Amino acid sequence: MDAGADTAYAKGNQAPFSVRILTLFPEMFPGPLGLSLLGKALADEVWSLETVDIRAFASDKHRSVDDAPFGGGAGMVMKPDVIDAALGAVKPRPGRLLYLSPRGKLLNQALAKELAAEPALTLLCGRYEGVDQRVIDAWDMEEVSLGDFVLTGGEIAAMALVDAVVRLLPGVVGKTESLEEESFERGLLEYPLYTRPADWKGRVVPEVLLSGHHARVAQWRLVQSECITRHRRPDLWERYCAQKQEQEG
Ligand SMILES: C[S@@+](CC[C@H](N)C(=O)[O-])C[C@H]1O[C@@H](n2cnc3c(N)ncnc32)[C@H](O)[C@@H]1O
């Protein structure tokens, strides 16, 4: 491997949870992942981040990483031999290998939790029209999508995935209750939040929140969560009702 092909951001790279990102743009990292709670956890070696510069594994004198698609059509395709060489340099390592791709399984909180239980993740960021299918198959990659839209490259999707996963690791987010109360935890979206001042431009905070009555506050929040979920996400609402019925019956 080229010197500089591989950049580790955590001090000792001994963190219990390690993330490896294969990209044509290693300079995009750690980017936002190096700030705030995730940045602190990175510095504290709760997790480690390593980028692998895919271009360092190109074998021709032009350092080509892409070529025209067989069968014609617009754009370029990332070459299988280059990706294979990059992966070969970082594997065998534990954990799952994911290719960020709009064709993939949608990232959700359940998947984020599943990934947070892994010792390590290897993420491949595509560019151009995407990656040659043969290397996806040969490495048995799992395709994961950020949503039903097309990004220019996989890096921003990888950052979003890493953010969602790393914040679930023990010690990253201060109070575990703040994770338990979040959207999706009970299959519902979060209730409305308020802070001081209690009266802002004539808009007052719901009285129950000032009552100090924990049971009433909890009940109000549940009703709000249910109401918001029913209106905004009928798909989640349906699942929540079915689960509730199952628990009750
Ligand atoms: C321009 S996109 C390729 C889009 C592809 N030709 C298609 O039609 O599905 C280039 C790269 O961005 C990344 N990407 C784009 N949209 C994404 C999404 N919704 N989720 C995850 N990664 C995405 C993938 O790594 C992809 O290989």
Tab-separated table of C-alpha atoms and ligand atoms in Angstrom:
chain	number	residue	atom	x	y	z
A	1	MET	CA	0.000	0.000	0.000
A	2	ASP	CA	1.131	3.536	-0.753
A	3	ALA	CA	2.308	5.621	2.158
A	4	GLY	CA	-0.569	7.954	2.851
A	5	ALA	CA	-3.143	5.614	1.387
A	6	ASP	CA	-4.296	4.854	4.851
A	7	THR	CA	-5.020	7.566	7.409
A	8	ALA	CA	-6.025	6.831	10.984
A	9	TYR	CA	-7.686	9.581	12.997
A	10	ALA	CA	-7.894	8.128	16.499
A	11	LYS	CA	-4.660	8.291	18.484
A	12	GLY	CA	-3.800	4.663	19.051
A	13	ASN	CA	-6.338	3.066	16.735
A	14	GLN	CA	-7.050	0.690	19.631
A	15	ALA	CA	-10.655	1.800	20.057
A	16	PRO	CA	-13.215	-0.946	20.668
A	17	PHE	CA	-15.285	0.135	17.642
A	18	SER	CA	-13.401	0.856	14.455
A	19	VAL	CA	-14.593	2.347	11.190
A	20	ARG	CA	-12.707	2.084	7.930
A	21	ILE	CA	-13.792	4.182	4.964
A	22	LEU	CA	-12.679	3.529	1.408
A	23	THR	CA	-13.034	6.698	-0.605
A	24	LEU	CA	-11.620	8.758	-3.450
A	25	PHE	CA	-11.840	11.782	-1.157
A	26	PRO	CA	-10.117	10.905	2.144
A	27	GLU	CA	-9.688	14.638	2.791
A	28	MET	CA	-13.452	14.829	3.484
A	29	PHE	CA	-12.826	12.933	6.743
A	30	PRO	CA	-13.141	13.191	9.664
A	31	GLY	CA	-15.021	16.406	8.732
A	32	PRO	CA	-18.143	16.655	10.901
A	33	LEU	CA	-17.303	13.312	12.515
A	34	GLY	CA	-14.359	15.021	14.230
A	35	LEU	CA	-16.577	17.592	15.990
A	36	SER	CA	-18.841	17.691	19.036
A	37	LEU	CA	-19.772	14.433	20.785
A	38	LEU	CA	-18.439	12.172	18.028
A	39	GLY	CA	-15.177	14.123	17.840
A	40	LYS	CA	-14.721	13.868	21.594
A	41	ALA	CA	-15.430	10.130	21.483
A	42	LEU	CA	-12.897	9.824	18.648
A	43	ALA	CA	-10.267	11.660	20.698
A	44	ASP	CA	-11.153	9.502	23.740
A	45	GLU	CA	-10.705	6.368	21.594
A	46	VAL	CA	-14.257	5.151	22.076
A	47	TRP	CA	-14.105	4.599	18.318
A	48	SER	CA	-11.475	4.935	15.628
A	49	LEU	CA	-11.629	6.121	12.059
A	50	GLU	CA	-9.336	5.152	9.238
A	51	THR	CA	-9.639	6.264	5.636
A	52	VAL	CA	-8.261	4.348	2.708
A	53	ASP	CA	-7.543	6.314	-0.452
A	54	ILE	CA	-8.872	4.132	-3.263
A	55	ARG	CA	-6.767	5.955	-5.862
A	56	ALA	CA	-3.584	4.736	-4.171
A	57	PHE	CA	-4.480	1.249	-5.455
A	58	ALA	CA	-4.783	2.172	-9.127
A	59	SER	CA	-2.172	0.275	-11.095
A	60	ASP	CA	-1.741	2.279	-14.322
A	61	LYS	CA	0.402	5.351	-14.747
A	62	HIS	CA	-2.659	7.635	-14.900
A	63	ARG	CA	-3.961	6.247	-11.606
A	64	SER	CA	-7.312	5.462	-13.232
A	65	VAL	CA	-10.054	4.345	-10.892
A	66	ASP	CA	-12.933	4.368	-13.381
A	67	ASP	CA	-13.751	3.359	-16.909
A	68	ALA	CA	-16.642	3.537	-19.381
A	69	PRO	CA	-19.570	1.156	-18.789
A	70	PHE	CA	-19.805	-1.976	-20.935
A	71	GLY	CA	-22.990	-1.730	-22.978
A	72	GLY	CA	-22.619	2.039	-23.313
A	73	GLY	CA	-24.406	4.832	-21.530
A	74	ALA	CA	-23.492	7.955	-19.645
A	75	GLY	CA	-20.892	8.257	-16.914
A	76	MET	CA	-18.110	6.065	-15.640
A	77	VAL	CA	-17.917	2.986	-13.449
A	78	MET	CA	-15.431	2.354	-10.620
A	79	LYS	CA	-13.032	-0.396	-11.599
A	80	PRO	CA	-13.311	-3.759	-9.812
A	81	ASP	CA	-9.554	-4.434	-9.700
A	82	VAL	CA	-8.826	-1.131	-7.943
A	83	ILE	CA	-11.567	-1.578	-5.330
A	84	ASP	CA	-10.489	-5.193	-4.822
A	85	ALA	CA	-6.885	-4.150	-4.201
A	86	ALA	CA	-7.999	-1.449	-1.725
A	87	LEU	CA	-10.190	-3.929	0.146
A	88	GLY	CA	-7.469	-6.558	0.060
A	89	ALA	CA	-5.173	-4.145	1.850
A	90	VAL	CA	-7.579	-3.586	4.744
A	91	LYS	CA	-9.072	-7.079	5.006
A	92	PRO	CA	-9.300	-9.587	6.581
A	93	ARG	CA	-10.699	-7.485	9.394
A	94	PRO	CA	-13.748	-8.136	11.548
A	95	GLY	CA	-17.143	-6.494	11.088
A	96	ARG	CA	-19.463	-5.875	8.190
A	97	LEU	CA	-18.607	-4.544	4.757
A	98	LEU	CA	-21.113	-2.016	3.447
A	99	TYR	CA	-21.335	-0.264	0.107
A	100	LEU	CA	-23.246	3.016	0.351
A	101	SER	CA	-25.641	2.912	-2.559
A	102	PRO	CA	-29.080	4.294	-3.458
A	103	ARG	CA	-30.047	0.709	-4.399
A	104	GLY	CA	-29.393	-0.516	-0.863
A	105	LYS	CA	-31.507	-1.335	2.131
A	106	LEU	CA	-32.695	1.916	3.717
A	107	LEU	CA	-30.747	3.010	6.770
A	108	ASN	CA	-32.998	3.196	9.816
A	109	GLN	CA	-32.606	3.182	13.584
A	110	ALA	CA	-32.918	-0.607	13.783
A	111	LEU	CA	-30.043	-1.051	11.328
A	112	ALA	CA	-27.981	1.597	13.135
A	113	LYS	CA	-28.411	-0.379	16.381
A	114	GLU	CA	-27.469	-3.595	14.663
A	115	LEU	CA	-24.304	-2.013	13.257
A	116	ALA	CA	-23.390	-0.491	16.635
A	117	ALA	CA	-23.158	-4.054	17.997
A	118	GLU	CA	-20.400	-4.913	15.493
A	119	PRO	CA	-16.714	-4.574	16.411
A	120	ALA	CA	-15.930	-2.760	13.161
A	121	LEU	CA	-17.401	-1.469	9.931
A	122	THR	CA	-15.806	-1.127	6.510
A	123	LEU	CA	-17.616	1.360	4.281
A	124	LEU	CA	-17.115	1.739	0.556
A	125	CYS	CA	-18.047	5.133	-0.916
A	126	GLY	CA	-18.944	5.084	-4.583
A	127	ARG	CA	-18.498	7.912	-7.077
A	128	TYR	CA	-19.406	8.386	-10.768
A	129	GLU	CA	-22.218	5.981	-11.776
A	130	GLY	CA	-21.211	3.505	-9.087
A	131	VAL	CA	-19.097	0.370	-8.647
A	132	ASP	CA	-18.594	-2.615	-10.993
A	133	GLN	CA	-21.076	-5.301	-9.910
A	134	ARG	CA	-18.470	-8.073	-9.862
A	135	VAL	CA	-16.495	-6.619	-6.980
A	136	ILE	CA	-19.715	-6.004	-5.026
A	137	ASP	CA	-20.554	-9.698	-5.494
A	138	ALA	CA	-17.030	-11.002	-4.939
A	139	TRP	CA	-16.786	-9.259	-1.560
A	140	ASP	CA	-20.404	-10.005	-0.677
A	141	MET	CA	-21.037	-6.355	0.164
A	142	GLU	CA	-24.231	-5.226	1.836
A	143	GLU	CA	-25.699	-2.217	0.062
A	144	VAL	CA	-27.100	0.486	2.339
A	145	SER	CA	-28.956	3.594	1.210
A	146	LEU	CA	-29.411	6.885	3.020
A	147	GLY	CA	-32.751	7.500	1.294
A	148	ASP	CA	-34.595	7.587	-1.978
A	149	PHE	CA	-32.471	10.263	-3.610
A	150	VAL	CA	-29.155	10.322	-5.446
A	151	LEU	CA	-26.034	11.868	-3.928
A	152	THR	CA	-22.874	12.660	-5.887
A	153	GLY	CA	-20.868	10.214	-3.808
A	154	GLY	CA	-21.085	7.850	-0.868
A	155	GLU	CA	-19.047	9.996	1.542
A	156	ILE	CA	-21.911	12.066	2.962
A	157	ALA	CA	-23.998	8.895	3.282
A	158	ALA	CA	-21.096	7.200	5.095
A	159	MET	CA	-20.812	10.162	7.476
A	160	ALA	CA	-24.534	10.025	8.237
A	161	LEU	CA	-24.363	6.285	8.855
A	162	VAL	CA	-21.300	6.580	11.107
A	163	ASP	CA	-22.944	9.421	13.056
A	164	ALA	CA	-26.125	7.388	13.611
A	165	VAL	CA	-24.128	4.325	14.710
A	166	VAL	CA	-21.359	5.870	16.822
A	167	ARG	CA	-23.753	7.954	18.948
A	168	LEU	CA	-25.280	4.641	20.093
A	169	LEU	CA	-21.962	3.380	21.492
A	170	PRO	CA	-21.720	3.432	25.295
A	171	GLY	CA	-20.321	6.704	26.616
A	172	VAL	CA	-20.763	8.782	23.452
A	173	VAL	CA	-24.038	10.500	24.331
A	174	GLY	CA	-24.020	11.605	27.990
A	175	LYS	CA	-27.335	10.376	29.359
A	176	THR	CA	-28.665	7.091	28.020
A	177	GLU	CA	-32.200	8.378	28.702
A	178	SER	CA	-31.749	10.891	25.894
A	179	LEU	CA	-31.291	7.944	23.512
A	180	GLU	CA	-34.226	6.041	24.979
A	181	GLU	CA	-36.596	8.981	24.544
A	182	GLU	CA	-35.724	9.647	20.909
A	183	SER	CA	-37.715	9.280	17.735
A	184	PHE	CA	-38.137	5.652	16.605
A	185	GLU	CA	-37.245	4.199	20.018
A	186	ARG	CA	-40.799	3.136	20.750
A	187	GLY	CA	-41.771	3.114	17.104
A	188	LEU	CA	-42.966	6.716	17.437
A	189	LEU	CA	-41.631	10.128	16.432
A	190	GLU	CA	-40.549	12.472	19.189
A	191	TYR	CA	-42.978	14.788	21.019
A	192	PRO	CA	-42.528	18.615	20.778
A	193	LEU	CA	-39.682	20.091	22.832
A	194	TYR	CA	-39.633	23.389	24.744
A	195	THR	CA	-37.104	25.318	26.828
A	196	ARG	CA	-36.923	28.712	28.561
A	197	PRO	CA	-38.421	31.277	28.285
A	198	ALA	CA	-41.842	29.832	29.164
A	199	ASP	CA	-43.444	32.683	27.202
A	200	TRP	CA	-41.711	33.548	23.956
A	201	LYS	CA	-43.335	36.266	21.835
A	202	GLY	CA	-46.683	35.347	23.381
A	203	ARG	CA	-46.258	31.661	22.563
A	204	VAL	CA	-46.530	29.809	25.842
A	205	VAL	CA	-45.251	26.391	26.763
A	206	PRO	CA	-48.013	23.792	27.399
A	207	GLU	CA	-48.968	24.109	31.053
A	208	VAL	CA	-48.518	20.441	31.853
A	209	LEU	CA	-44.774	20.756	31.232
A	210	LEU	CA	-44.540	23.363	34.004
A	211	SER	CA	-46.544	21.247	36.453
A	212	GLY	CA	-43.657	19.125	37.739
A	213	HIS	CA	-46.056	16.156	37.599
A	214	HIS	CA	-43.922	13.446	35.964
A	215	ALA	CA	-46.728	10.991	35.191
A	216	ARG	CA	-48.857	13.696	33.538
A	217	VAL	CA	-45.863	14.959	31.558
A	218	ALA	CA	-45.098	11.417	30.368
A	219	GLN	CA	-48.735	10.862	29.362
A	220	TRP	CA	-48.857	14.211	27.486
A	221	ARG	CA	-45.642	13.370	25.637
A	222	LEU	CA	-46.926	9.949	24.644
A	223	VAL	CA	-50.172	11.422	23.275
A	224	GLN	CA	-48.191	14.063	21.335
A	225	SER	CA	-45.827	11.426	19.923
A	226	GLU	CA	-48.753	9.290	18.845
A	227	CYS	CA	-50.514	12.232	17.253
A	228	ILE	CA	-47.433	13.396	15.301
A	229	THR	CA	-46.622	9.865	14.148
A	230	ARG	CA	-50.200	9.184	13.014
A	231	HIS	CA	-50.272	12.353	10.904
A	232	ARG	CA	-46.717	12.408	9.556
A	233	ARG	CA	-45.815	8.754	9.203
A	234	PRO	CA	-48.790	6.480	8.620
A	235	ASP	CA	-46.343	3.622	7.893
A	236	LEU	CA	-44.814	3.861	11.389
A	237	TRP	CA	-48.225	4.415	12.958
A	238	GLU	CA	-49.598	1.224	11.440
A	239	ARG	CA	-46.643	-0.784	12.720
A	240	TYR	CA	-46.905	0.796	16.176
A	241	CYS	CA	-50.636	-0.026	16.418
A	242	ALA	CA	-50.039	-3.617	15.325
A	243	GLN	CA	-47.266	-4.029	17.926
A	244	LYS	CA	-49.441	-2.514	20.646
A	245	GLN	CA	-52.313	-4.806	19.758
A	246	GLU	CA	-49.995	-7.800	19.864
A	247	GLN	CA	-48.682	-6.798	23.318
A	248	GLU	CA	-52.174	-6.206	24.656
A	249	GLY	CA	-53.773	-9.281	23.127
B	1	LIG	C1	-24.119	9.483	-8.555
B	1	LIG	S1	-24.232	8.159	-7.429
B	1	LIG	C2	-24.594	6.804	-8.469
B	1	LIG	C3	-26.041	6.622	-8.710
B	1	LIG	C4	-26.355	5.370	-9.539
B	1	LIG	N1	-25.913	5.525	-10.896
B	1	LIG	C5	-27.835	5.078	-9.505
B	1	LIG	O1	-28.544	5.504	-10.411
B	1	LIG	O2	-28.282	4.407	-8.558
B	1	LIG	C6	-22.569	7.872	-6.960
B	1	LIG	C7	-22.389	7.234	-5.616
B	1	LIG	O3	-22.997	7.999	-4.611
B	1	LIG	C8	-23.411	7.177	-3.537
B	1	LIG	N2	-24.829	7.427	-3.279
B	1	LIG	C9	-25.666	8.148	-4.049
B	1	LIG	N3	-26.891	8.201	-3.531
B	1	LIG	C10	-26.844	7.504	-2.381
B	1	LIG	C11	-27.816	7.180	-1.391
B	1	LIG	N4	-29.072	7.571	-1.486
B	1	LIG	N5	-27.419	6.431	-0.341
B	1	LIG	C12	-26.145	6.003	-0.243
B	1	LIG	N6	-25.184	6.275	-1.150
B	1	LIG	C13	-25.529	7.015	-2.209
B	1	LIG	C14	-23.113	5.746	-3.942
B	1	LIG	O4	-21.923	5.328	-3.320
B	1	LIG	C15	-22.964	5.844	-5.438
B	1	LIG	O5	-22.107	4.852	-5.952
